[in-house]
């Protein structure tokens, strides 16, 4: 794989360095969000599935068949992070497709979404983007955690049933992969410095991991010509949402868009305008969460795993929720904090979470952005009551001492109950990026 990586890196370096700023100024007509039926593989009206959908379905089927016959040892599983956002999903699909079609040395690769099938549509923007790219409704064409016949850790532990995993859109394997070889990683988050023998190991700044995948993709020749239209479209949707229609992001993102456009259904339209409109449409979809239950709101953007560098391993998880605690409370049957925490509690219990942090963001009556931090600790999985008490006290102190947050305790005259706390603050960038390190620090030292 060596030359593969070097080529990719050269391309990345060139991409970042050499950008003539893009000039897209053609006038535009846009039938934008037409459901994209591309590559002509199957066009019967009942199931207008794209080539990409068919490839995903067949790679999933072949992988599952091989696994059932214990013949999957050549397979590489390519996966995004456990929050299952569009970038994670599309990066995994695109890299797996690239590996499976690389001219001269194709390998067996299947994208795995590290969520359950029913979690995909909890992000309406995922649903919309997949639908526009001609993917299957209900997402049976995609391999999710609940499709696996074994625990992920068993794929390696019980007889090396797969070749290994590749990570995209994160660079630390979830703990359940344990010793499973990490064959590659491509990411745009802070480099945690692990699994150094991964090859490729490309970690670079970009608005979207999909942009990094795009540059790798286009550094290879493929067995059947250029990138399929449905895949180009899907990558563009992801970059559009991650860069707010190229308003944010880096030159890498711009270069990726420029590279993808001629292969997409938008080829003859104005790139900037299309990206802006796609971003708007997807953002609108993203905000449409009205049908979700409280549990689904917690599940939608959940990132959790067991932390091993503390004295006793604990499962620490974070949810980001675009709703205020008050509005979630009003969604319960008797509209009390107790009822809300019962739901939170059930989620933590079912997922063996010891410490759950819910981070909300919403606009108040004056239209100002507000945030809340809601913390709960449980003693029914890995830790006993004394440990839970200590953990709760330590994490609470760490959060409250963070001067940059200027917290106000939230209690609304209601008793939140044991090992529960909530605060409000209005630091605009005070989401997971700020709170998580505080909590992790406390957890490591308690
Ligand atoms: C990858 O790094 C993680 C974190 O250090 C470690 O737990 C895991 O065992 C490593 N994987 C391999 C195959 O070495
Ligand atoms: C409200 O409902 C919750 C959960 O069902 C229950 O635990 C709590 O006691 C109820 N509170 C009141 C005031 O009815
Ligand atoms: Mn990402």
CSV table of C-alpha atoms and ligand atoms in Angstrom, one decimal:
chain,number,residue,atom,x,y,z
A,1,UNK,CA,0.0,0.0,0.0
A,2,UNK,CA,3.0,2.2,0.3
A,3,UNK,CA,2.9,3.8,-3.1
A,4,UNK,CA,-0.8,4.4,-2.7
A,5,UNK,CA,-0.2,6.6,0.3
A,6,UNK,CA,2.6,8.5,-1.1
A,7,UNK,CA,0.6,9.3,-4.2
A,8,UNK,CA,-2.3,10.4,-2.0
A,9,UNK,CA,-0.1,12.6,0.1
A,10,UNK,CA,1.6,14.2,-2.9
A,11,UNK,CA,-1.8,14.9,-4.2
A,12,UNK,CA,-2.9,16.4,-0.9
A,13,UNK,CA,0.1,18.6,-0.7
A,14,UNK,CA,-0.4,19.7,-4.2
A,15,UNK,CA,-4.0,20.3,-3.6
A,16,UNK,CA,-3.4,22.4,-0.6
A,17,UNK,CA,-0.6,24.4,-2.2
A,18,UNK,CA,-1.5,25.1,-5.7
A,19,UNK,CA,-5.0,26.4,-5.8
A,20,UNK,CA,-5.9,28.9,-8.3
A,21,UNK,CA,-9.0,30.3,-6.7
A,22,UNK,CA,-12.0,29.0,-8.3
A,23,UNK,CA,-13.9,31.0,-10.8
A,24,UNK,CA,-17.4,29.7,-11.3
A,25,UNK,CA,-19.5,32.3,-12.8
A,26,UNK,CA,-21.8,30.6,-15.2
A,27,UNK,CA,-25.4,31.5,-14.9
A,28,UNK,CA,-27.6,28.9,-13.3
A,29,UNK,CA,-30.8,27.1,-13.8
A,30,UNK,CA,-31.4,24.7,-11.1
A,31,UNK,CA,-33.7,21.8,-10.9
A,32,UNK,CA,-31.7,21.0,-7.8
A,33,UNK,CA,-33.1,18.4,-5.6
A,34,UNK,CA,-34.4,16.1,-8.3
A,35,UNK,CA,-34.0,12.5,-7.1
A,36,UNK,CA,-30.7,11.6,-8.8
A,37,UNK,CA,-31.0,8.6,-11.0
A,38,UNK,CA,-27.8,8.3,-12.6
A,39,UNK,CA,-25.6,5.8,-14.1
A,40,UNK,CA,-28.5,4.0,-15.7
A,41,UNK,CA,-28.0,0.7,-14.0
A,42,UNK,CA,-31.6,0.3,-13.0
A,43,UNK,CA,-34.2,2.7,-14.0
A,44,UNK,CA,-37.5,1.0,-13.5
A,45,UNK,CA,-39.9,3.4,-11.9
A,46,UNK,CA,-40.6,1.3,-8.8
A,47,UNK,CA,-37.0,1.2,-7.6
A,48,UNK,CA,-34.9,4.0,-9.0
A,49,UNK,CA,-31.7,2.8,-7.4
A,50,UNK,CA,-28.4,4.2,-8.4
A,51,UNK,CA,-25.2,2.3,-9.3
A,52,UNK,CA,-23.8,3.2,-5.9
A,53,UNK,CA,-26.8,1.6,-4.1
A,54,UNK,CA,-26.3,-1.5,-6.1
A,55,UNK,CA,-22.6,-1.7,-5.4
A,56,UNK,CA,-23.2,-1.1,-1.7
A,57,UNK,CA,-25.9,-3.8,-1.6
A,58,UNK,CA,-23.7,-6.3,-3.4
A,59,UNK,CA,-20.6,-5.6,-1.3
A,60,UNK,CA,-22.7,-6.0,1.8
A,61,UNK,CA,-24.2,-9.3,0.5
A,62,UNK,CA,-20.8,-10.7,-0.5
A,63,UNK,CA,-19.3,-9.7,2.8
A,64,UNK,CA,-22.1,-11.3,4.8
A,65,UNK,CA,-22.0,-14.5,2.7
A,66,UNK,CA,-18.2,-14.8,3.1
A,67,UNK,CA,-18.5,-14.1,6.9
A,68,UNK,CA,-21.2,-16.8,7.2
A,69,UNK,CA,-18.9,-19.3,5.6
A,70,UNK,CA,-15.9,-18.1,7.6
A,71,UNK,CA,-14.2,-16.9,4.4
A,72,UNK,CA,-14.1,-13.2,5.0
A,73,UNK,CA,-10.4,-13.0,6.0
A,74,UNK,CA,-9.6,-10.8,2.9
A,75,UNK,CA,-12.2,-8.2,3.7
A,76,UNK,CA,-11.4,-4.7,4.9
A,77,UNK,CA,-14.2,-2.9,6.8
A,78,UNK,CA,-14.2,0.9,6.2
A,79,UNK,CA,-16.0,2.9,8.9
A,80,UNK,CA,-16.8,6.4,10.0
A,81,UNK,CA,-17.4,7.5,13.6
A,82,UNK,CA,-20.2,6.4,15.9
A,83,UNK,CA,-22.2,9.6,15.6
A,84,UNK,CA,-23.1,8.4,12.1
A,85,UNK,CA,-23.3,11.8,10.5
A,86,UNK,CA,-23.3,12.3,6.7
A,87,UNK,CA,-19.6,12.9,6.5
A,88,UNK,CA,-18.8,9.6,8.4
A,89,UNK,CA,-21.2,7.6,6.3
A,90,UNK,CA,-20.2,9.0,2.9
A,91,UNK,CA,-16.5,9.0,3.6
A,92,UNK,CA,-16.7,5.3,4.4
A,93,UNK,CA,-18.8,4.5,1.3
A,94,UNK,CA,-16.5,6.4,-1.0
A,95,UNK,CA,-13.2,5.0,0.4
A,96,UNK,CA,-14.6,1.4,0.3
A,97,UNK,CA,-15.7,2.0,-3.3
A,98,UNK,CA,-12.3,3.3,-4.2
A,99,UNK,CA,-10.4,0.4,-2.6
A,100,UNK,CA,-12.7,-2.1,-4.3
A,101,UNK,CA,-12.2,-0.5,-7.8
A,102,UNK,CA,-8.5,0.5,-7.7
A,103,UNK,CA,-7.0,-0.6,-11.0
A,104,UNK,CA,-4.3,-3.2,-10.7
A,105,UNK,CA,-5.0,-4.0,-7.1
A,106,UNK,CA,-8.6,-4.0,-6.1
A,107,UNK,CA,-9.3,-5.4,-2.6
A,108,UNK,CA,-12.5,-6.6,-0.9
A,109,UNK,CA,-13.9,-3.6,1.0
A,110,UNK,CA,-17.2,-3.0,2.6
A,111,UNK,CA,-18.4,0.3,4.3
A,112,UNK,CA,-19.8,-0.2,7.8
A,113,UNK,CA,-21.9,2.4,9.5
A,114,UNK,CA,-21.2,2.3,13.2
A,115,UNK,CA,-24.9,2.9,14.1
A,116,UNK,CA,-28.0,0.7,13.9
A,117,UNK,CA,-30.1,0.8,10.8
A,118,UNK,CA,-32.9,2.7,12.6
A,119,UNK,CA,-30.5,5.5,13.6
A,120,UNK,CA,-29.8,6.6,10.0
A,121,UNK,CA,-33.0,8.5,9.5
A,122,UNK,CA,-32.7,10.2,12.9
A,123,UNK,CA,-30.6,12.6,10.9
A,124,UNK,CA,-33.1,13.9,8.2
A,125,UNK,CA,-30.2,15.3,6.2
A,126,UNK,CA,-28.8,11.8,5.8
A,127,UNK,CA,-32.1,10.5,4.6
A,128,UNK,CA,-32.4,13.4,2.1
A,129,UNK,CA,-28.9,13.0,0.8
A,130,UNK,CA,-29.1,9.3,0.4
A,131,UNK,CA,-32.5,9.6,-1.3
A,132,UNK,CA,-31.1,12.2,-3.8
A,133,UNK,CA,-28.2,9.8,-4.6
A,134,UNK,CA,-30.6,7.0,-5.5
A,135,UNK,CA,-29.9,4.9,-2.4
A,136,UNK,CA,-32.5,2.5,-1.0
A,137,UNK,CA,-35.2,3.6,1.3
A,138,UNK,CA,-34.9,1.8,4.6
A,139,UNK,CA,-31.1,1.6,3.9
A,140,UNK,CA,-30.9,-2.2,3.5
A,141,UNK,CA,-28.2,-1.5,1.0
A,142,UNK,CA,-25.9,-0.3,3.8
A,143,UNK,CA,-24.2,-2.5,6.4
A,144,UNK,CA,-24.9,-1.3,9.9
A,145,UNK,CA,-23.8,-2.7,13.3
A,146,UNK,CA,-27.1,-4.6,13.8
A,147,UNK,CA,-26.4,-6.6,10.6
A,148,UNK,CA,-23.3,-8.2,12.1
A,149,UNK,CA,-23.8,-11.7,13.3
A,150,UNK,CA,-21.0,-11.2,15.9
A,151,UNK,CA,-19.9,-8.5,18.2
A,152,UNK,CA,-17.4,-6.3,16.4
A,153,UNK,CA,-14.6,-7.4,18.7
A,154,UNK,CA,-15.3,-11.0,17.8
A,155,UNK,CA,-14.6,-10.5,14.1
A,156,UNK,CA,-10.9,-10.4,14.9
A,157,UNK,CA,-10.7,-12.2,18.3
A,158,UNK,CA,-12.5,-15.3,17.2
A,159,UNK,CA,-10.2,-16.5,14.4
A,160,UNK,CA,-9.3,-13.4,12.5
A,161,UNK,CA,-12.4,-13.4,10.4
A,162,UNK,CA,-11.6,-10.2,8.6
A,163,UNK,CA,-8.4,-8.6,7.3
A,164,UNK,CA,-8.8,-5.4,9.4
A,165,UNK,CA,-10.5,-2.1,9.6
A,166,UNK,CA,-10.0,1.4,8.1
A,167,UNK,CA,-11.2,4.5,9.9
A,168,UNK,CA,-12.5,7.6,8.3
A,169,UNK,CA,-13.8,10.8,10.0
A,170,UNK,CA,-12.2,9.7,13.3
A,171,UNK,CA,-8.7,8.5,14.2
A,172,UNK,CA,-9.2,6.4,17.3
A,173,UNK,CA,-10.9,3.0,16.9
A,174,UNK,CA,-13.8,2.4,19.2
A,175,UNK,CA,-12.9,0.1,22.1
A,176,UNK,CA,-14.9,-2.8,20.8
A,177,UNK,CA,-12.4,-3.2,17.9
A,178,UNK,CA,-9.7,-4.0,20.5
A,179,UNK,CA,-6.8,-5.6,18.6
A,180,UNK,CA,-8.3,-5.6,15.2
A,181,UNK,CA,-5.6,-4.4,12.8
A,182,UNK,CA,-6.1,-0.8,11.8
A,183,UNK,CA,-5.1,-0.9,8.1
A,184,UNK,CA,-5.7,2.8,7.3
A,185,UNK,CA,-7.1,6.1,8.5
A,186,UNK,CA,-8.2,9.2,6.7
A,187,UNK,CA,-9.4,12.0,9.0
A,188,UNK,CA,-9.8,15.7,9.6
A,189,UNK,CA,-9.9,15.8,13.4
A,190,UNK,CA,-7.1,16.4,15.8
A,191,UNK,CA,-4.6,13.5,15.5
A,192,UNK,CA,-4.7,11.4,18.6
A,193,UNK,CA,-1.4,9.8,17.5
A,194,UNK,CA,-2.5,6.2,17.7
A,195,UNK,CA,-2.2,3.2,15.4
A,196,UNK,CA,0.9,4.6,13.6
A,197,UNK,CA,1.3,1.7,11.4
A,198,UNK,CA,-1.9,2.4,9.6
A,199,UNK,CA,-1.2,2.9,5.9
A,200,UNK,CA,-2.6,5.1,4.5
A,201,UNK,CA,-2.6,7.3,7.5
A,202,UNK,CA,-3.7,10.7,6.2
A,203,UNK,CA,-4.8,13.3,8.7
A,204,UNK,CA,-5.2,16.8,7.4
A,205,UNK,CA,-7.3,19.9,7.9
A,206,UNK,CA,-10.4,20.2,5.8
A,207,UNK,CA,-14.0,21.2,6.4
A,208,UNK,CA,-15.2,17.7,5.4
A,209,UNK,CA,-13.4,14.4,5.6
A,210,UNK,CA,-15.2,13.6,2.3
A,211,UNK,CA,-12.9,16.2,0.6
A,212,UNK,CA,-9.8,14.2,1.8
A,213,UNK,CA,-11.4,11.0,0.5
A,214,UNK,CA,-12.1,12.8,-2.8
A,215,UNK,CA,-8.5,13.7,-3.4
A,216,UNK,CA,-7.4,10.1,-2.6
A,217,UNK,CA,-10.1,8.8,-4.9
A,218,UNK,CA,-8.9,10.9,-7.8
A,219,UNK,CA,-5.3,9.9,-7.3
A,220,UNK,CA,-6.2,6.4,-8.4
A,221,UNK,CA,-7.3,4.9,-11.6
A,222,UNK,CA,-10.4,2.7,-11.3
A,223,UNK,CA,-11.4,-0.4,-13.1
A,224,UNK,CA,-14.5,1.1,-14.6
A,225,UNK,CA,-13.6,4.6,-15.4
A,226,UNK,CA,-14.3,7.7,-13.4
A,227,UNK,CA,-16.4,8.2,-10.3
A,228,UNK,CA,-20.1,7.2,-10.6
A,229,UNK,CA,-22.4,10.1,-10.7
A,230,UNK,CA,-24.3,9.1,-7.6
A,231,UNK,CA,-21.1,9.0,-5.6
A,232,UNK,CA,-20.0,12.4,-6.9
A,233,UNK,CA,-23.4,13.8,-5.8
A,234,UNK,CA,-23.2,12.2,-2.4
A,235,UNK,CA,-19.7,13.6,-1.8
A,236,UNK,CA,-20.9,17.1,-2.9
A,237,UNK,CA,-23.9,17.0,-0.5
A,238,UNK,CA,-21.6,16.2,2.3
A,239,UNK,CA,-19.1,18.9,1.5
A,240,UNK,CA,-22.0,21.3,1.1
A,241,UNK,CA,-23.3,20.7,4.6
A,242,UNK,CA,-19.8,20.5,6.2
A,243,UNK,CA,-18.6,23.8,4.7
A,244,UNK,CA,-21.9,25.7,4.7
A,245,UNK,CA,-21.9,25.7,0.9
A,246,UNK,CA,-18.1,26.5,0.8
A,247,UNK,CA,-18.5,29.5,3.0
A,248,UNK,CA,-16.2,27.7,5.5
A,249,UNK,CA,-13.7,25.0,4.9
A,250,UNK,CA,-10.3,24.9,3.3
A,251,UNK,CA,-8.8,25.0,-0.2
A,252,UNK,CA,-8.9,21.2,-0.1
A,253,UNK,CA,-12.7,21.4,0.1
A,254,UNK,CA,-12.8,23.8,-2.8
A,255,UNK,CA,-10.5,21.6,-4.9
A,256,UNK,CA,-12.6,18.5,-4.1
A,257,UNK,CA,-15.8,20.3,-5.2
A,258,UNK,CA,-14.1,21.5,-8.4
A,259,UNK,CA,-12.9,17.9,-9.1
A,260,UNK,CA,-16.3,16.3,-8.4
A,261,UNK,CA,-18.5,18.8,-10.3
A,262,UNK,CA,-18.0,17.5,-13.8
A,263,UNK,CA,-19.0,14.0,-12.7
A,264,UNK,CA,-22.1,15.1,-10.9
A,265,UNK,CA,-25.7,15.7,-12.0
A,266,UNK,CA,-24.9,19.4,-11.5
A,267,UNK,CA,-22.1,19.5,-14.1
A,268,UNK,CA,-23.5,22.2,-16.2
A,269,UNK,CA,-24.6,24.5,-13.4
A,270,UNK,CA,-22.9,27.2,-11.4
A,271,UNK,CA,-20.8,25.5,-8.7
A,272,UNK,CA,-21.0,28.2,-6.1
A,273,UNK,CA,-24.7,28.6,-6.4
A,274,UNK,CA,-25.4,24.9,-6.4
A,275,UNK,CA,-23.3,24.4,-3.3
A,276,UNK,CA,-25.1,27.2,-1.5
A,277,UNK,CA,-28.5,25.9,-2.4
A,278,UNK,CA,-27.6,22.3,-1.4
A,279,UNK,CA,-26.3,23.5,1.9
A,280,UNK,CA,-29.5,25.4,2.5
A,281,UNK,CA,-31.7,22.5,1.6
A,282,UNK,CA,-29.7,20.0,3.7
A,283,UNK,CA,-29.6,22.4,6.6
A,284,UNK,CA,-33.3,22.9,6.5
A,285,UNK,CA,-33.7,19.1,6.6
A,286,UNK,CA,-31.3,18.8,9.4
A,287,UNK,CA,-33.3,21.1,11.6
A,288,UNK,CA,-36.5,19.2,11.0
A,289,UNK,CA,-36.6,17.0,14.1
A,290,UNK,CA,-40.2,17.5,15.2
A,291,UNK,CA,-41.1,13.9,14.9
A,292,UNK,CA,-38.4,12.6,17.2
A,293,UNK,CA,-39.0,11.1,20.6
A,294,UNK,CA,-36.8,12.2,23.5
A,295,UNK,CA,-34.8,9.0,23.3
A,296,UNK,CA,-34.2,9.6,19.6
A,297,UNK,CA,-33.1,13.1,20.3
A,298,UNK,CA,-30.4,11.7,22.6
A,299,UNK,CA,-29.5,8.9,20.2
A,300,UNK,CA,-29.3,11.1,17.1
A,301,UNK,CA,-25.9,12.5,17.7
A,302,UNK,CA,-24.5,10.3,20.5
A,303,UNK,CA,-20.8,9.7,20.8
A,304,UNK,CA,-19.8,7.3,23.5
A,305,UNK,CA,-17.2,4.7,24.4
A,306,UNK,CA,-15.4,3.1,27.3
A,307,UNK,CA,-12.6,5.2,28.6
A,308,UNK,CA,-9.7,3.0,29.8
A,309,UNK,CA,-7.2,5.5,31.0
A,310,UNK,CA,-9.1,6.1,34.2
A,311,UNK,CA,-8.6,4.0,37.4
A,312,UNK,CA,-11.8,2.0,36.7
A,313,UNK,CA,-12.9,1.9,33.0
A,314,UNK,CA,-16.1,3.9,32.6
A,315,UNK,CA,-18.4,4.4,29.6
A,316,UNK,CA,-18.6,8.1,28.9
A,317,UNK,CA,-21.0,9.5,26.3
A,318,UNK,CA,-22.0,12.8,24.8
A,319,UNK,CA,-25.1,13.8,23.0
A,320,UNK,CA,-25.6,17.1,21.1
A,321,UNK,CA,-29.3,18.1,21.0
A,322,UNK,CA,-30.7,21.2,19.3
A,323,UNK,CA,-33.5,21.6,21.9
A,324,UNK,CA,-33.6,23.2,25.3
A,325,UNK,CA,-34.1,21.1,28.4
A,326,UNK,CA,-37.3,22.9,29.1
A,327,UNK,CA,-38.7,22.0,25.7
A,328,UNK,CA,-37.7,18.4,26.2
A,329,UNK,CA,-39.4,18.4,29.6
A,330,UNK,CA,-42.5,19.7,28.0
A,331,UNK,CA,-42.4,16.7,25.7
A,332,UNK,CA,-42.9,14.3,28.6
A,333,UNK,CA,-46.2,13.1,29.8
A,334,UNK,CA,-46.4,15.1,33.0
A,335,UNK,CA,-43.9,17.7,32.1
A,336,UNK,CA,-41.5,17.3,35.0
A,337,UNK,CA,-37.7,17.1,35.1
A,338,UNK,CA,-38.2,13.7,36.8
A,339,UNK,CA,-39.9,12.3,33.7
A,340,UNK,CA,-37.2,13.6,31.5
A,341,UNK,CA,-34.5,12.1,33.5
A,342,UNK,CA,-36.3,8.8,33.5
A,343,UNK,CA,-35.9,8.8,29.7
A,344,UNK,CA,-32.3,9.8,29.9
A,345,UNK,CA,-31.7,7.1,32.5
A,346,UNK,CA,-33.3,4.4,30.4
A,347,UNK,CA,-31.0,5.4,27.5
A,348,UNK,CA,-27.9,5.2,29.7
A,349,UNK,CA,-29.1,1.9,31.2
A,350,UNK,CA,-29.7,0.2,27.9
A,351,UNK,CA,-26.4,1.3,26.5
A,352,UNK,CA,-24.4,0.6,29.7
A,353,UNK,CA,-23.4,4.2,30.0
A,354,UNK,CA,-21.9,5.3,33.3
A,355,UNK,CA,-21.7,9.0,32.7
A,356,UNK,CA,-23.9,10.7,30.2
A,357,UNK,CA,-23.5,14.4,29.2
A,358,UNK,CA,-26.2,16.0,27.1
A,359,UNK,CA,-25.2,19.2,25.4
A,360,UNK,CA,-28.1,21.3,24.2
A,361,UNK,CA,-28.2,24.3,21.9
A,362,UNK,CA,-31.2,26.5,21.1
A,363,UNK,CA,-32.4,30.0,20.7
A,364,UNK,CA,-34.1,31.8,23.6
A,365,UNK,CA,-37.2,34.0,23.3
A,366,UNK,CA,-34.9,36.9,22.3
A,367,UNK,CA,-33.3,34.9,19.6
A,368,UNK,CA,-30.0,34.5,21.4
A,369,UNK,CA,-28.1,31.3,21.2
A,370,UNK,CA,-28.1,29.4,24.5
A,371,UNK,CA,-26.5,26.2,25.6
A,372,UNK,CA,-27.0,23.7,28.4
A,373,UNK,CA,-24.9,21.0,29.9
A,374,UNK,CA,-26.9,18.1,31.5
A,375,UNK,CA,-24.9,15.5,33.4
A,376,UNK,CA,-25.9,12.2,34.9
A,377,UNK,CA,-23.9,9.4,36.5
A,378,UNK,CA,-25.1,5.8,37.2
A,379,UNK,CA,-23.8,3.1,39.4
A,380,UNK,CA,-25.3,0.0,37.8
A,381,UNK,CA,-22.7,-1.1,35.3
A,382,UNK,CA,-19.0,-0.7,36.1
A,383,UNK,CA,-18.9,1.4,39.2
A,384,UNK,CA,-20.4,1.2,42.7
A,385,UNK,CA,-22.2,3.9,44.6
A,386,UNK,CA,-19.2,5.3,46.3
A,387,UNK,CA,-17.3,5.5,43.0
A,388,UNK,CA,-20.3,7.1,41.3
A,389,UNK,CA,-20.5,9.7,44.1
A,390,UNK,CA,-16.8,10.5,43.6
A,391,UNK,CA,-17.0,10.6,39.8
A,392,UNK,CA,-20.1,12.9,39.9
A,393,UNK,CA,-18.4,15.3,42.4
A,394,UNK,CA,-15.1,15.4,40.4
A,395,UNK,CA,-16.7,15.9,37.0
A,396,UNK,CA,-19.1,18.5,38.4
A,397,UNK,CA,-16.3,20.4,39.9
A,398,UNK,CA,-14.2,20.4,36.7
A,399,UNK,CA,-17.1,21.7,34.7
A,400,UNK,CA,-18.1,24.4,37.3
A,401,UNK,CA,-14.5,25.6,37.5
A,402,UNK,CA,-14.2,26.2,33.8
A,403,UNK,CA,-14.1,30.0,33.9
A,404,UNK,CA,-14.6,30.3,30.1
A,405,UNK,CA,-18.1,28.9,30.3
A,406,UNK,CA,-19.7,31.2,33.0
A,407,UNK,CA,-22.3,28.7,34.0
A,408,UNK,CA,-25.5,29.3,35.7
A,409,UNK,CA,-27.0,26.3,37.5
A,410,UNK,CA,-30.3,25.0,36.0
A,411,UNK,CA,-32.8,23.7,38.4
A,412,UNK,CA,-36.0,25.6,37.7
A,413,UNK,CA,-37.2,25.0,41.3
A,414,UNK,CA,-37.3,21.3,40.7
A,415,UNK,CA,-35.1,18.7,42.4
A,416,UNK,CA,-33.1,17.0,39.7
A,417,UNK,CA,-32.2,14.0,41.9
A,418,UNK,CA,-29.1,12.2,42.9
A,419,UNK,CA,-26.0,12.4,40.6
A,420,UNK,CA,-27.7,14.8,38.2
A,421,UNK,CA,-26.8,18.3,37.4
A,422,UNK,CA,-27.6,20.9,34.7
A,423,UNK,CA,-26.2,24.3,33.8
A,424,UNK,CA,-26.9,26.9,31.2
A,425,UNK,CA,-24.3,29.1,29.4
A,426,UNK,CA,-24.1,31.2,26.3
A,427,UNK,CA,-20.6,30.6,25.0
A,428,UNK,CA,-21.2,30.2,21.3
A,429,UNK,CA,-18.5,27.7,20.6
A,430,UNK,CA,-19.0,25.9,24.0
A,431,UNK,CA,-20.2,22.6,22.5
A,432,UNK,CA,-18.6,19.1,22.6
A,433,UNK,CA,-15.2,20.5,21.6
A,434,UNK,CA,-15.0,22.6,24.8
A,435,UNK,CA,-16.9,20.4,27.3
A,436,UNK,CA,-15.5,17.0,26.3
A,437,UNK,CA,-11.8,17.7,27.3
A,438,UNK,CA,-13.0,19.0,30.7
A,439,UNK,CA,-15.0,15.9,31.4
A,440,UNK,CA,-12.2,13.6,30.1
A,441,UNK,CA,-9.7,15.3,32.3
A,442,UNK,CA,-11.8,14.8,35.4
A,443,UNK,CA,-12.6,11.2,34.4
A,444,UNK,CA,-8.9,10.4,34.0
A,445,UNK,CA,-8.0,11.7,37.4
A,446,UNK,CA,-10.9,10.7,39.6
B,1,LIG,C1,-5.0,1.3,18.0
B,1,LIG,O1,-4.9,2.3,19.0
B,1,LIG,C2,-5.7,2.1,20.1
B,1,LIG,C3,-5.5,3.2,21.1
B,1,LIG,O2,-4.2,3.3,21.5
B,1,LIG,C4,-5.4,0.7,20.8
B,1,LIG,O3,-6.3,0.5,21.9
B,1,LIG,C5,-5.6,-0.4,19.8
B,1,LIG,O4,-5.2,-1.6,20.3
B,1,LIG,C6,-4.7,-0.1,18.5
B,1,LIG,N1,-4.9,-1.1,17.6
B,1,LIG,C7,-3.9,-1.9,17.2
B,1,LIG,C8,-4.3,-3.0,16.2
B,1,LIG,O5,-2.8,-1.9,17.6
B,2,LIG,C1,-44.1,12.4,36.4
B,2,LIG,O1,-43.7,11.2,35.7
B,2,LIG,C2,-42.5,10.6,36.1
B,2,LIG,C3,-42.2,9.5,35.2
B,2,LIG,O2,-43.3,8.8,34.7
B,2,LIG,C4,-42.7,10.1,37.6
B,2,LIG,O3,-41.5,9.5,38.0
B,2,LIG,C5,-43.0,11.3,38.4
B,2,LIG,O4,-43.2,10.9,39.8
B,2,LIG,C6,-44.2,12.1,37.9
B,2,LIG,N1,-44.3,13.3,38.7
B,2,LIG,C7,-45.5,13.8,39.0
B,2,LIG,C8,-45.5,15.1,39.8
B,2,LIG,O5,-46.5,13.3,38.7
B,3,LIG,MN1,-16.3,15.0,9.6
